[in-house]
Structure formats: C-alpha cells, structure tokens
Short mmCIF file of C-alpha atoms in Angstrom, two decimals:
data_model
loop_
_atom_site.label_atom_id
_atom_site.label_comp_id
_atom_site.label_asym_id
_atom_site.label_seq_id
_atom_site.Cartn_x
_atom_site.Cartn_y
_atom_site.Cartn_z
CA MET A 1 6.69 -4.37 -28.76
CA THR A 2 10.47 -5.93 -30.56
CA ALA A 3 10.24 -8.54 -33.40
CA THR A 4 10.63 -12.00 -31.53
CA PRO A 5 9.52 -12.23 -28.32
CA LEU A 6 11.28 -13.11 -24.28
CA LEU A 7 8.17 -14.76 -23.35
CA THR A 8 5.03 -15.70 -25.20
CA VAL A 9 2.04 -16.93 -23.25
CA ASP A 10 -0.98 -18.18 -25.38
CA ASP A 11 -4.54 -19.31 -23.27
CA LEU A 12 -2.76 -19.58 -19.81
CA TRP A 13 -4.55 -21.30 -17.45
CA VAL A 14 -4.16 -21.78 -13.38
CA ARG A 15 -6.85 -24.14 -11.60
CA PHE A 16 -7.06 -25.22 -8.55
CA PRO A 17 -9.44 -27.50 -7.66
CA GLY A 18 -11.78 -27.07 -4.22
CA ARG A 19 -14.66 -27.93 -1.97
CA ALA A 20 -17.20 -26.51 -3.98
CA GLY A 21 -15.49 -27.54 -7.93
CA LEU A 22 -12.69 -25.62 -9.73
CA VAL A 23 -11.43 -22.41 -9.04
CA GLU A 24 -10.24 -20.80 -11.87
CA ALA A 25 -7.88 -17.62 -10.93
CA VAL A 26 -6.56 -17.22 -14.62
CA ARG A 27 -8.91 -17.88 -17.77
CA GLY A 28 -7.11 -18.29 -20.71
CA ILE A 29 -4.94 -15.34 -21.18
CA GLY A 30 -1.92 -14.18 -24.17
CA PHE A 31 0.25 -11.64 -24.24
CA GLU A 32 4.07 -11.39 -25.02
CA VAL A 33 6.73 -10.11 -23.23
CA GLY A 34 9.86 -8.10 -25.07
CA ARG A 35 12.87 -6.31 -23.79
CA GLU A 36 9.82 -3.78 -22.20
CA LYS A 37 8.21 -2.59 -18.93
CA LEU A 38 4.77 -4.32 -19.29
CA GLY A 39 2.56 -3.04 -16.25
CA ILE A 40 0.47 -5.79 -15.32
CA VAL A 41 -2.29 -4.12 -13.30
CA GLY A 42 -6.41 -5.31 -11.44
CA GLU A 43 -7.71 -5.55 -7.74
CA SER A 44 -7.19 -8.33 -5.38
CA GLY A 45 -8.05 -11.79 -6.72
CA SER A 46 -7.37 -10.64 -10.62
CA GLY A 47 -5.43 -13.36 -11.14
CA LYS A 48 -2.51 -11.37 -11.32
CA THR A 49 0.25 -12.41 -9.07
CA MET A 50 -0.91 -16.17 -10.04
CA THR A 51 0.08 -15.67 -13.96
CA GLY A 52 3.66 -14.61 -12.49
CA ARG A 53 3.91 -17.65 -10.81
CA ALA A 54 2.48 -19.42 -13.47
CA ILE A 55 5.29 -18.68 -15.91
CA LEU A 56 8.62 -19.24 -13.59
CA ARG A 57 6.42 -22.58 -12.43
CA LEU A 58 5.68 -21.91 -9.29
CA VAL A 59 1.63 -21.80 -8.72
CA PRO A 60 1.14 -23.64 -5.31
CA ARG A 61 -0.02 -26.78 -5.11
CA PRO A 62 -2.58 -28.11 -5.66
CA GLY A 63 -2.97 -25.67 -8.66
CA ARG A 64 -2.40 -26.96 -12.04
CA VAL A 65 -1.08 -24.86 -14.69
CA THR A 66 -1.98 -25.52 -18.25
CA ALA A 67 -1.68 -23.31 -22.01
CA ARG A 68 -1.98 -23.82 -25.23
CA ARG A 69 1.74 -21.33 -25.69
CA LEU A 70 4.59 -20.33 -22.42
CA GLU A 71 7.25 -20.15 -24.14
CA PHE A 72 10.97 -18.54 -23.29
CA ASP A 73 12.72 -17.39 -25.94
CA GLY A 74 12.29 -20.60 -27.95
CA ILE A 75 12.53 -22.99 -24.58
CA ASP A 76 8.46 -24.66 -23.71
CA LEU A 77 8.44 -24.11 -19.97
CA LEU A 78 5.51 -26.30 -19.80
CA SER A 79 7.29 -29.69 -21.39
CA ILE A 80 11.13 -28.98 -20.06
CA ASP A 81 11.55 -31.45 -16.45
CA GLU A 82 11.80 -29.31 -12.99
CA ARG A 83 15.99 -29.84 -13.98
CA SER A 84 15.67 -27.92 -16.77
CA MET A 85 13.22 -25.16 -14.96
CA ARG A 86 15.60 -24.50 -12.36
CA ARG A 87 18.44 -23.63 -14.53
CA ILE A 88 15.91 -20.73 -15.71
CA ARG A 89 14.93 -19.93 -12.45
CA GLY A 90 16.13 -17.51 -11.06
CA ARG A 91 19.40 -17.16 -13.76
CA ARG A 92 17.17 -16.29 -16.16
CA ILE A 93 14.09 -15.09 -15.23
CA SER A 94 13.47 -14.04 -11.90
CA MET A 95 10.94 -12.96 -9.57
CA VAL A 96 10.51 -10.10 -6.77
CA MET A 97 8.33 -10.38 -4.08
CA GLN A 98 6.54 -7.76 -2.57
CA ASP A 99 7.82 -9.00 1.66
CA PRO A 100 11.34 -9.13 1.68
CA LYS A 101 10.90 -10.25 5.43
CA PHE A 102 9.53 -13.40 4.01
CA SER A 103 11.79 -14.28 0.89
CA LEU A 104 15.21 -13.62 2.70
CA ASN A 105 17.03 -16.33 5.30
CA PRO A 106 16.70 -14.71 8.60
CA VAL A 107 20.56 -16.13 9.93
CA MET A 108 22.28 -14.85 7.27
CA SER A 109 23.64 -11.42 6.35
CA VAL A 110 22.23 -9.92 3.12
CA GLY A 111 25.34 -9.68 1.38
CA LYS A 112 26.10 -13.50 2.13
CA GLN A 113 22.70 -14.19 0.00
CA ILE A 114 23.55 -12.43 -2.44
CA ALA A 115 26.95 -13.81 -2.78
CA GLU A 116 25.26 -17.21 -2.82
CA ALA A 117 22.82 -16.21 -5.44
CA TYR A 118 25.39 -15.25 -7.70
CA ARG A 119 27.70 -18.53 -7.06
CA ALA A 120 24.10 -20.32 -7.44
CA HIS A 121 24.13 -19.63 -11.18
CA PHE A 122 28.23 -18.66 -12.33
CA PRO A 123 31.74 -20.60 -11.16
CA ALA A 124 33.05 -18.21 -9.06
CA GLY A 125 35.18 -17.98 -6.22
CA ALA A 126 34.41 -16.89 -2.37
CA ARG A 127 35.75 -13.10 -3.54
CA GLU A 128 34.67 -12.21 -6.49
CA ALA A 129 31.02 -13.39 -5.52
CA ARG A 130 31.44 -10.82 -2.89
CA GLU A 131 33.52 -8.14 -4.98
CA ARG A 132 29.58 -8.97 -6.89
CA ALA A 133 27.63 -8.41 -4.16
CA LEU A 134 28.95 -5.23 -2.93
CA ALA A 135 28.81 -3.99 -6.09
CA MET A 136 25.24 -4.85 -6.80
CA LEU A 137 24.66 -3.23 -3.21
CA ALA A 138 26.11 -0.31 -4.53
CA ALA A 139 24.05 -0.35 -8.00
CA VAL A 140 20.60 -0.35 -6.01
CA ARG A 141 21.97 3.34 -3.94
CA ILE A 142 22.78 1.39 -1.15
CA ARG A 143 25.30 4.24 0.67
CA ASP A 144 27.61 2.12 2.74
CA PRO A 145 27.47 -1.24 1.01
CA ARG A 146 30.14 -2.76 3.05
CA ARG A 147 28.86 -2.04 5.83
CA VAL A 148 25.38 -3.60 4.98
CA TYR A 149 27.01 -6.75 3.75
CA ASP A 150 27.40 -7.68 6.91
CA LEU A 151 24.18 -7.24 8.36
CA HIS A 152 21.22 -9.94 8.64
CA PRO A 153 17.82 -9.45 7.59
CA HIS A 154 16.08 -8.09 10.90
CA GLU A 155 18.50 -5.02 10.94
CA VAL A 156 17.80 -3.61 7.87
CA SER A 157 14.76 -1.95 6.93
CA GLY A 158 11.15 -2.75 5.13
CA GLY A 159 13.12 0.43 2.05
CA MET A 160 16.23 -1.41 2.75
CA GLY A 161 15.15 -5.36 2.68
CA GLN A 162 13.51 -4.69 -0.99
CA ARG A 163 16.67 -3.07 -2.48
CA VAL A 164 18.78 -6.44 -1.25
CA MET A 165 15.69 -8.52 -2.49
CA ILE A 166 16.42 -6.87 -5.56
CA ALA A 167 20.13 -6.73 -5.47
CA MET A 168 19.80 -11.48 -5.29
CA MET A 169 17.21 -11.25 -7.75
CA LEU A 170 19.11 -8.86 -10.53
CA ILE A 171 22.77 -10.52 -9.77
CA PRO A 172 22.99 -13.39 -11.86
CA GLU A 173 21.28 -10.14 -15.28
CA PRO A 174 17.83 -12.39 -15.42
CA ASP A 175 17.10 -11.68 -18.94
CA LEU A 176 12.67 -11.25 -17.83
CA LEU A 177 11.85 -9.29 -14.50
CA ILE A 178 8.71 -10.62 -12.94
CA ALA A 179 8.60 -7.80 -9.79
CA ASP A 180 5.01 -8.04 -7.67
CA GLU A 181 4.15 -5.19 -6.18
CA PRO A 182 7.54 -5.10 -4.94
CA THR A 183 7.87 -1.20 -4.44
CA SER A 184 3.91 -1.13 -2.43
CA ALA A 185 5.39 -1.13 0.88
CA LEU A 186 7.87 1.89 0.08
CA ASP A 187 7.89 5.20 0.40
CA VAL A 188 7.32 7.10 -2.41
CA THR A 189 10.39 8.58 -2.35
CA VAL A 190 12.21 4.68 -2.38
CA GLN A 191 10.33 3.51 -4.49
CA LEU A 192 11.28 6.18 -6.97
CA LYS A 193 14.41 4.88 -6.86
CA VAL A 194 14.46 1.16 -6.66
CA LEU A 195 11.81 2.14 -9.95
CA ALA A 196 14.83 4.22 -11.57
CA ILE A 197 17.10 1.47 -11.62
CA LEU A 198 14.38 -1.23 -12.75
CA ASP A 199 14.07 1.56 -15.74
CA ASP A 200 17.83 1.55 -16.22
CA LEU A 201 18.56 -2.58 -16.64
CA VAL A 202 15.29 -2.72 -19.52
CA THR A 203 16.99 0.17 -21.31
CA ARG A 204 20.62 -0.28 -20.87
CA ARG A 205 20.67 -4.12 -20.57
CA GLY A 206 17.64 -4.50 -22.53
CA MET A 207 16.05 -6.81 -19.64
CA GLY A 208 12.29 -7.41 -20.06
CA LEU A 209 10.16 -6.47 -16.74
CA ILE A 210 7.41 -7.92 -15.71
CA PHE A 211 5.61 -4.96 -13.24
CA ILE A 212 2.97 -6.79 -11.26
CA SER A 213 0.85 -3.94 -9.44
CA HIS A 214 -2.52 -2.28 -8.25
CA ASN A 215 -1.17 0.66 -8.36
CA LEU A 216 -2.82 2.77 -11.92
CA PRO A 217 -1.38 6.11 -11.62
CA LEU A 218 2.47 4.77 -10.88
CA VAL A 219 1.62 1.85 -13.95
CA ALA A 220 0.97 4.18 -16.17
CA SER A 221 3.85 6.74 -15.68
CA PHE A 222 6.63 3.53 -15.56
CA CYS A 223 5.73 0.55 -17.43
CA ASP A 224 5.41 0.99 -21.52
CA ARG A 225 2.07 -1.02 -21.90
CA VAL A 226 -0.45 -2.08 -19.07
CA LEU A 227 -2.70 -4.95 -18.97
CA ILE A 228 -5.80 -5.18 -17.56
CA MET A 229 -6.89 -8.13 -15.65
CA TYR A 230 -9.68 -8.72 -13.67
CA GLY A 231 -11.60 -11.52 -12.67
CA GLY A 232 -8.52 -14.57 -14.07
CA ARG A 233 -9.18 -12.57 -17.67
CA ILE A 234 -7.12 -9.66 -19.93
CA LEU A 235 -10.01 -7.16 -20.28
CA GLU A 236 -8.10 -4.75 -22.08
CA THR A 237 -4.33 -4.05 -23.46
CA CYS A 238 -3.11 0.02 -23.97
CA ARG A 239 -0.02 1.76 -24.10
CA ALA A 240 0.95 2.87 -20.56
CA ALA A 241 0.72 6.77 -21.53
CA GLU A 242 -2.36 6.99 -22.84
CA LEU A 243 -4.14 4.43 -19.35
CA HIS A 244 -6.25 7.74 -18.83
CA ALA A 245 -8.06 7.30 -22.16
CA ALA A 246 -9.02 3.03 -21.70
CA ARG A 247 -11.97 2.67 -23.60
CA HIS A 248 -13.19 -0.84 -21.17
CA PRO A 249 -15.65 0.05 -18.71
CA TYR A 250 -14.08 -1.75 -16.03
CA THR A 251 -10.88 0.38 -16.39
CA ARG A 252 -13.14 3.73 -16.49
CA GLY A 253 -14.90 2.65 -13.30
CA LEU A 254 -11.46 2.33 -11.45
CA LEU A 255 -9.45 5.28 -12.88
CA GLU A 256 -12.07 6.81 -11.65
CA SER A 257 -12.91 5.73 -8.61
CA LEU A 258 -9.30 7.40 -8.05
CA PRO A 259 -8.44 10.26 -5.56
CA TRP A 260 -6.28 12.79 -7.59
CA ILE A 261 -3.89 14.96 -6.32
CA ASP A 262 -4.77 17.96 -9.00
CA ARG A 263 -8.07 16.98 -10.24
CA PRO A 264 -10.81 17.57 -7.14
CA VAL A 265 -13.98 15.91 -7.39
CA ARG A 266 -17.29 16.60 -4.70
CA GLU A 267 -17.49 12.33 -4.63
CA LEU A 268 -15.17 9.74 -5.79
CA ALA A 269 -16.90 7.66 -8.30
CA THR A 270 -17.76 4.46 -7.13
CA LEU A 271 -17.71 0.77 -9.09
CA GLU A 272 -20.34 -0.97 -10.38
CA ARG A 273 -19.38 -4.34 -11.06
CA ASP A 274 -21.20 -5.63 -14.27
CA PRO A 275 -21.50 -9.52 -14.73
CA ALA A 276 -20.58 -9.16 -18.06
CA TRP A 277 -16.91 -8.34 -17.43
CA HIS A 278 -16.60 -12.02 -15.76
CA ASP A 279 -17.60 -13.82 -19.71
CA GLY A 280 -18.24 -10.74 -21.56
CA PRO A 281 -16.67 -9.30 -24.65
CA LEU A 282 -13.10 -8.05 -24.28
CA ALA A 283 -12.08 -4.42 -24.90
CA MET B 1 -7.07 34.97 9.70
CA ASN B 2 -9.41 36.65 12.47
CA ALA B 3 -12.53 34.89 11.51
CA ARG B 4 -10.30 31.50 11.16
CA ALA B 5 -9.07 31.64 14.84
CA ALA B 6 -12.33 33.17 16.16
CA ARG B 7 -13.67 29.89 15.29
CA ALA B 8 -13.66 27.12 18.09
CA ALA B 9 -10.16 24.62 17.93
CA MET B 10 -11.97 20.73 18.80
CA ILE B 11 -8.41 19.51 18.72
CA GLU B 12 -5.13 20.74 20.24
CA VAL B 13 -1.82 19.78 20.00
CA ASP B 14 1.21 22.04 21.35
CA ARG B 15 4.54 20.85 21.48
CA LEU B 16 3.57 17.59 21.82
CA SER B 17 6.95 15.06 21.95
CA VAL B 18 6.97 11.28 22.49
CA THR B 19 10.08 9.53 23.03
CA PHE B 20 9.57 5.42 23.09
CA GLY B 21 12.31 3.93 25.43
CA ARG B 22 14.87 4.89 27.80
CA GLY B 23 18.57 5.97 28.07
CA ARG B 24 21.14 5.85 25.35
CA ALA B 25 18.35 3.47 23.32
CA ALA B 26 15.46 6.47 24.03
CA LEU B 27 14.16 7.03 20.77
CA GLU B 28 12.13 10.55 19.95
CA ALA B 29 9.57 9.98 17.55
CA VAL B 30 7.84 13.15 17.93
CA ARG B 31 9.25 16.46 18.75
CA GLU B 32 7.76 19.62 19.50
CA VAL B 33 4.87 19.32 17.04
CA SER B 34 2.05 22.02 17.09
CA PHE B 35 -1.05 21.86 15.32
CA ARG B 36 -5.35 23.07 16.28
CA VAL B 37 -7.69 21.18 14.08
CA GLU B 38 -10.90 23.39 14.39
CA ALA B 39 -14.93 21.76 15.08
CA GLY B 40 -15.60 20.08 12.29
CA ALA B 41 -13.21 20.30 9.79
CA ALA B 42 -10.35 17.39 8.50
CA PHE B 43 -7.17 17.94 9.37
CA GLY B 44 -4.19 15.29 7.60
CA LEU B 45 -0.69 14.48 9.24
CA VAL B 46 1.48 13.29 6.28
CA GLY B 47 5.16 12.13 5.75
CA GLU B 48 7.05 9.13 5.06
CA SER B 49 7.03 5.75 7.59
CA GLY B 50 9.30 7.12 10.61
CA ALA B 51 8.05 10.32 10.37
CA GLY B 52 5.63 10.32 13.80
CA LYS B 53 2.16 10.60 13.02
CA THR B 54 1.00 7.47 13.63
CA SER B 55 2.50 8.32 17.55
CA VAL B 56 0.13 11.60 17.11
CA LEU B 57 -2.36 9.63 16.65
CA ARG B 58 -1.91 7.24 19.40
CA ALA B 59 -0.71 9.72 21.45
CA LEU B 60 -3.74 11.49 21.64
CA ALA B 61 -5.83 8.62 21.74
CA GLY B 62 -4.07 7.61 24.94
CA LEU B 63 -2.66 4.74 23.50
CA VAL B 64 1.16 6.05 24.32
CA ALA B 65 2.29 6.63 27.88
CA ASP B 66 5.73 8.62 27.47
CA TRP B 67 4.70 12.23 26.16
CA ARG B 68 5.09 16.40 26.63
CA GLY B 69 3.64 18.83 26.65
CA ARG B 70 -0.17 19.91 25.63
CA MET B 71 -3.30 17.91 24.22
CA ALA B 72 -6.66 19.72 24.53
CA VAL B 73 -9.64 18.70 23.15
CA ALA B 74 -12.89 19.89 23.04
CA ALA B 75 -11.03 22.55 25.29
CA THR B 76 -10.51 19.85 28.35
CA THR B 77 -6.90 19.39 28.25
CA LEU B 78 -5.44 15.71 28.52
CA ASP B 79 -4.57 14.23 31.05
CA ARG B 80 -2.39 10.38 31.38
CA ARG B 81 -5.32 8.58 31.91
CA ARG B 82 -7.72 9.02 29.53
CA ASP B 83 -11.62 9.13 31.64
CA ARG B 84 -14.73 7.56 29.77
CA ALA B 85 -16.09 10.12 28.71
CA PHE B 86 -13.31 10.86 26.49
CA TYR B 87 -13.54 7.56 24.70
CA LYS B 88 -17.41 9.26 24.19
CA LEU B 89 -15.80 11.96 22.52
CA VAL B 90 -12.84 10.78 20.64
CA GLN B 91 -12.49 7.29 18.79
CA MET B 92 -10.13 5.92 16.69
CA VAL B 93 -10.27 3.53 12.99
CA PHE B 94 -6.86 1.33 12.22
CA GLN B 95 -5.72 0.96 9.23
CA ASP B 96 -5.57 -3.28 9.24
CA PRO B 97 -9.84 -3.96 9.75
CA TYR B 98 -9.19 -7.41 10.16
CA GLY B 99 -6.37 -6.51 12.82
CA SER B 100 -8.39 -4.32 15.05
CA LEU B 101 -12.07 -6.23 15.24
CA HIS B 102 -11.67 -9.90 17.41
CA PRO B 103 -12.21 -13.10 14.72
CA ARG B 104 -14.33 -15.16 17.20
CA HIS B 105 -16.90 -12.08 18.03
CA THR B 106 -19.76 -11.41 15.33
CA VAL B 107 -20.41 -8.07 14.21
CA ASP B 108 -23.55 -8.06 17.16
CA ARG B 109 -20.61 -8.66 19.74
CA ILE B 110 -18.40 -6.18 18.68
CA LEU B 111 -20.57 -3.10 18.63
CA ALA B 112 -22.22 -4.08 21.03
CA GLU B 113 -19.38 -3.72 23.54
CA PRO B 114 -18.43 -0.19 23.35
CA VAL B 115 -22.24 0.22 24.51
CA ALA B 116 -21.92 -2.01 27.67
CA ILE B 117 -18.55 -0.42 28.29
CA HIS B 118 -20.19 2.98 28.31
CA ARG B 119 -23.52 1.45 30.26
CA LEU B 120 -25.73 2.97 27.61
CA ASP B 121 -29.25 0.94 27.98
CA ASP B 122 -30.02 1.49 24.04
CA ALA B 123 -28.37 -1.18 22.42
CA GLU B 124 -30.27 -2.34 19.92
CA GLU B 125 -30.81 0.39 19.00
CA ARG B 126 -27.58 1.68 18.34
CA ILE B 127 -27.06 -1.58 16.24
CA ARG B 128 -28.71 -0.87 13.89
CA TRP B 129 -28.66 2.73 13.85
CA ALA B 130 -25.03 1.65 13.63
CA LEU B 131 -25.32 -0.80 10.67
CA ASP B 132 -27.04 1.68 8.70
CA THR B 133 -25.11 4.08 8.82
CA VAL B 134 -21.44 2.41 7.74
CA GLY B 135 -24.06 1.01 4.47
CA LEU B 136 -24.50 -2.56 6.10
CA GLY B 137 -27.54 -4.04 5.88
CA PRO B 138 -29.03 -6.45 9.09
CA ALA B 139 -27.50 -9.11 7.06
CA PHE B 140 -24.67 -8.73 8.34
CA ARG B 141 -25.11 -8.06 12.06
CA PHE B 142 -24.83 -11.78 13.15
CA ARG B 143 -21.32 -12.24 11.03
CA TYR B 144 -18.12 -12.74 11.97
CA PRO B 145 -14.81 -10.60 10.42
CA HIS B 146 -13.86 -13.26 8.30
CA GLN B 147 -16.95 -13.70 6.07
CA LEU B 148 -16.42 -9.79 5.44
CA SER B 149 -15.04 -8.56 2.53
CA GLY B 150 -11.78 -5.82 3.36
CA GLY B 151 -14.19 -2.54 2.80
CA GLN B 152 -17.28 -4.49 4.94
CA ARG B 153 -14.80 -5.35 7.49
CA GLN B 154 -13.65 -1.02 7.63
CA ARG B 155 -17.13 -0.04 7.75
CA VAL B 156 -17.94 -2.64 10.44
CA ALA B 157 -15.14 -0.42 12.80
CA ILE B 158 -16.57 2.64 11.31
CA GLY B 159 -19.57 1.68 12.61
CA ARG B 160 -18.57 0.52 15.58
CA ALA B 161 -16.19 3.63 16.55
CA LEU B 162 -19.54 6.03 15.44
CA ILE B 163 -21.60 4.04 18.12
CA LEU B 164 -21.17 6.37 20.67
CA GLU B 165 -21.73 9.24 18.90
CA PRO B 166 -18.87 10.82 19.04
CA ARG B 167 -17.46 14.22 17.76
CA VAL B 168 -14.15 13.41 16.58
CA LEU B 169 -12.77 10.65 14.77
CA LEU B 170 -8.57 9.94 14.75
CA LEU B 171 -7.79 7.97 11.53
CA ASP B 172 -4.68 5.96 11.23
CA GLU B 173 -4.26 4.82 6.93
CA PRO B 174 -8.06 4.06 7.14
CA THR B 175 -8.01 2.21 2.97
CA SER B 176 -4.77 1.72 2.71
CA SER B 177 -5.01 -1.87 2.95
CA LEU B 178 -8.25 -1.78 0.37
CA ASP B 179 -8.42 -2.11 -3.21
CA VAL B 180 -9.13 1.04 -4.96
CA SER B 181 -12.97 0.43 -5.97
CA VAL B 182 -13.04 0.13 -1.98
CA GLN B 183 -11.61 2.99 -1.20
CA ALA B 184 -13.31 5.04 -2.94
CA GLU B 185 -16.56 3.38 -0.73
CA ILE B 186 -15.02 4.05 2.48
CA LEU B 187 -13.36 7.37 1.67
CA ASN B 188 -16.99 8.41 0.04
CA LEU B 189 -18.51 6.69 3.45
CA LEU B 190 -16.36 9.00 5.18
CA THR B 191 -17.22 12.50 3.63
CA ARG B 192 -20.87 11.56 4.12
CA LEU B 193 -20.72 11.38 7.55
CA ARG B 194 -18.77 14.32 8.09
CA ALA B 195 -21.12 16.80 6.54
CA GLU B 196 -24.02 14.87 8.21
CA ARG B 197 -22.57 14.57 11.74
CA GLY B 198 -20.15 17.75 12.32
CA LEU B 199 -17.55 15.49 13.09
CA THR B 200 -13.49 16.40 13.17
CA TYR B 201 -11.20 14.37 11.47
CA LEU B 202 -7.66 13.29 12.04
CA LEU B 203 -6.22 11.31 8.79
CA VAL B 204 -2.79 10.47 9.32
CA THR B 205 -1.65 8.71 6.27
CA HIS B 206 1.22 8.37 3.69
CA ASN B 207 -1.04 9.14 0.72
CA LEU B 208 -1.26 12.89 -0.60
CA ALA B 209 -4.36 12.14 -3.02
CA VAL B 210 -5.68 10.78 -0.17
CA VAL B 211 -5.67 13.67 1.93
CA ALA B 212 -5.91 16.38 -0.15
CA HIS B 213 -9.44 14.40 -1.19
CA MET B 214 -10.67 14.74 2.06
CA CYS B 215 -8.73 17.37 3.94
CA ASP B 216 -8.88 21.18 3.79
CA ARG B 217 -5.25 21.61 5.44
CA LEU B 218 -2.28 19.38 6.56
CA ALA B 219 0.83 19.05 8.08
CA VAL B 220 3.47 17.31 6.84
CA MET B 221 5.71 15.59 9.38
CA ASN B 222 9.73 13.82 8.59
CA ALA B 223 11.78 12.70 11.23
CA GLY B 224 9.44 13.09 13.91
CA ARG B 225 8.90 17.04 13.41
CA VAL B 226 6.44 19.05 11.29
CA VAL B 227 8.36 20.84 8.57
CA GLU B 228 5.43 22.39 7.50
CA GLU B 229 1.58 23.37 7.31
CA LEU B 230 -0.63 24.01 4.41
CA THR B 231 -3.83 23.73 2.60
CA VAL B 232 -5.04 21.35 0.80
CA ASP B 233 -5.18 24.66 -1.86
CA GLU B 234 -1.35 25.13 -1.79
CA LEU B 235 -0.49 21.70 -2.39
CA ARG B 236 -2.51 21.63 -5.46
CA ALA B 237 -1.45 24.27 -6.73
CA ARG B 238 2.14 22.72 -6.46
CA ARG B 239 2.88 25.33 -3.88
CA PRO B 240 4.56 24.08 -0.89
CA ARG B 241 7.34 26.00 0.70
CA HIS B 242 9.57 23.39 2.39
CA PRO B 243 11.81 21.50 0.21
CA TYR B 244 10.56 17.63 1.60
CA THR B 245 7.45 18.75 1.23
CA ARG B 246 8.09 19.48 -2.98
CA GLN B 247 10.49 16.39 -3.02
CA LEU B 248 6.46 14.33 -1.22
CA LEU B 249 5.03 15.94 -3.93
CA GLN B 250 6.87 15.32 -6.79
CA ALA B 251 7.01 12.10 -6.15
CA SER B 252 3.83 11.46 -5.58
CA LEU B 253 2.90 12.00 -8.65
CA GLY B 254 4.53 8.93 -10.62
CA TYR B 255 7.39 7.66 -11.91
CA ASP B 256 9.77 10.28 -13.86
CA ARG B 257 13.49 9.58 -14.62
CA GLU B 258 14.01 12.96 -14.02
CA VAL B 259 12.60 13.09 -10.45
CA ALA B 260 14.45 10.01 -9.70
CA ALA B 261 17.69 11.05 -9.84
CA GLN B 262 17.28 14.10 -7.89
CA LEU B 263 16.34 12.71 -5.26
CA GLU B 264 17.36 13.69 -1.47
CA THR B 265 17.41 12.17 1.86
CA PHE B 266 16.11 14.76 4.20
CA ASP B 267 17.41 14.50 8.46
#
C-alpha cells in the first residue's frame, strides 16, 4: 500500500428504486487503491461490477450513487460536473469490460478506434495517432499490427478483440484502470498474456489496477490485495498471496467449493449461506 | 492393460473428421480423432476455443451433418440419421441452461416433451422422479425458466436429459456459466448420478480442474486433433508428454509472469 492512495472510497452506496422498494447493490463499502493490483472477487449479484461503475459514474439510470468520500488524486468525483468527469473518464481512469463485442464500434476499423481514443485526449495529428496505435497493438502482443489495424471488429477473434479493447483503454496512459472480468472469455494462454501486459503497466509505469473477477485462484496468483464482496458489502480484505488462509466463512466456503487440479476430493464442499453474511459483523 | 481392454466400450470414436463449409471455404474442425470410453467411465475432452472438442460431441449427438469416420455407442455403429432408440440411450446437456430451455414452457412441459416423443405412458411418474433426482422439489414443476436461478435451470436440463433413463450423457461445459458455489452443487449431482446409475460421461470443458475432479481419463485437443490422451493421475502428477498439454496445464495453474513470457503458439 502506497502512502497516498490514488483512489479513496468511503461509505459508497449504489441504490436502485424498484417495485418492491429500494434495491441496494452496494452497501456502504470503503477501500483505497494505490499503485497496485487490487482484486475484487465475488459471485454474481455481489456488487463488484456496480462498484467499478460507480467510480466512473457509469451506474445506469435510475441507479443512485452516494458516498461519504469518492476521491481520485485529490479530486472529489461526486461533486465535479459532467464535463470535468469526461476529462477524467478514459484519460485518467479507464475501464475494460468483459465482452469486446459490445464495446467496439462495428463499422470502424479497430486501428482507427484506437487512434481516435488517443486523439480524444491528446492534441495529435492523424499520422502520429496511427503510429501510437500501431505501437499499442504491438504492446498488447498482436503479432501483425499493420494487418490488424485495418480489420473490423467482426473480423477479429474474441481474444484479439479483447486485446484491442485493452489497447484502446491503455493508449491514453490512465493512472487507474478498472478491468471488469477482462479475461474471463479468453483461453487460459491468451488470458495469461493479457495479464502480463497489465502487470507490466503496474510495475513499470505505476498504474493502479482494480481487477474485478469471479475467479479466486486467478486473483490470488495475479493481484497484490483482494476484497471479497457478498451482498453489496466487503466481507474481508487480505493479501492475495494469503487468500488461501482467508478467515471469513464465505471466503472459506468459496475456496472449498472449487475443484483443484492437484488436490483431489471425492465430493466438493457446498456453500451453506448464512443470513448473517448479509448484515452481520465483518472479518 | 488386458483387463482394461476386456471391459466393454460404451463410446467408440474412430478416425472421426468433421468439416464445416465446402470448397475453398471448408474448415476441418475435427481431424481423425479416435478414442474409446468404457461403460461407466467419465472421459474428458479438453482444449481451447476452436480446438474441435464441442464438434466431436455434436457429431456424436447427431447434430453435425458432415462427418467421416466411425462412431459407435453400446456396440452399435452410428448412421447419418439417429433413430429414437439412440436418444433413449444418449442425451446431451448444454453449457447455457437458459438458451437450451424453452422460455415459454413450464418445467413440467419441458420434462414431458421427451416422454411424449418417445411415446412412454408414465409421464407423471417420470416427471416426479426426474425432479426429485436432480434435487428440485415439486414446487418447481410449474415454474418458467426465467423464474429459476442458473443452477436450478441446469438441474432442469439434467432432469430432462435423465427422464428417458439414458446410459450416456454428453456434457458440454455444463458448469461454465455458473458461480463456483453453484458449480460445486451441479458437479456433485453429476458425480452422484454416475455412481448411482452407472452412467457413462463424455465431458467437454476448457477447465482442467473440472476434468480432474470429474473424469478418469482425458484427451487434449488442439487445432482439430487429439495431441495426447492421458489419465487424470498423470495430469495431477504434472506428467503430460506433449508440450501443448504441459503449457495448458501450466497456464491453468494461475498467473505466473515467467510462464506468460514463455507461452508458445501451437498450430
């Protein structure tokens, strides 16, 4: 943990008005992110995706975000106007979503989209933006950047599409990257390559990374610290390398319900959900 | 070795090739794949996307038109067209339980359909038995798929597959779209059913940990071919012979910067 955090979140709530009253997707969570790899893990409905979206003020309507503090590099993200927010979004805090198919423009070549992402944030000519985009495609381990530059989204594979997305999000050199299941749709070998790119950006450039995932073993081996979310709350925070020694019964239950290649069991443990995890004390 | 050869094969696949498209656009998705699965065994087909593992499963299920080679189930060689007797013997469970259940049919109707197609007259008894077997109470019988959780939907899909009392289940990534705690419940259910009913499983997945938990043996596929067949014990002991399998195993064990730097492309 660095001395001055890049992002400070304190008492963050995300609420959605519904027919049966207010649905609370995120319930009063707090954490800090430095120039590190912070994992947020949880099952579907845990609030992990809404947490990532709330930081960028991308919670869909009619959702409402409140917090005692939501501060990025000394900027109060809740009080600034939408124009100022747009200067931060993409340029300083960027987000990679799970499925590239829905995030890329289908009628523009992928290279142009990356170049455009660069020009949206920096005063650069078309040629310079193109050179930057080609360099970025090479940086995300695309073998033939010149050929791929001219392809349209439907012409690239899922793994390549996700790397294109990551190139687009990284080209403005953000200080903080929020990656929501960025590698879940990828084959394990491609996944590893993409993670190595993110890893290098954190260690070499000092970027902060929030890595949202349902994959506990992956987060344990990749991140520095992990938050475990359940029912909109953070149940437990620990060093990623010590996730196997997690104390909260929910975290323990999740770990025990997983099959492992080198630890055979006859039957997998199933999770007995305790109502106290929803409102009870935190670990 | 002799003792093993003596046990009856439930599934035999011999030099199976599957082609999609024709002429210059033809894609050979499966190339001369051979393996056999003994009665009562669980066999895994693993590999990355595009490896051809699902195409093998679909060819066996009769969902692919263009295939060459020989396939047999319970010592009966399969024709181009599968008759009703085949589907009484072999059923399939798909990855996405939402996509594989009719959204406007109740669980009752979903379960009744195969019974009606096969003109069996004990539908009532079979539906009750199927719901009970997959751990869904009678309360679920008149619900629609959208009223169920992902895990409950997959239980319905398994119940539908079991209602004809088949001897073989073809499982295509049956837990890939489920949360880990729900995955454990479904895998336990499948393990219990195999033990109780002596079922034979052919399980397709990209998840080596799931294969290690569920299967006795596995074949690793890459670019349409089986690169290696090995036992789960050999996999656990990290003793695969083929470099592709070794790489897949290493990458499956979690993130490692050194491993990531050394990854190769196998074509």
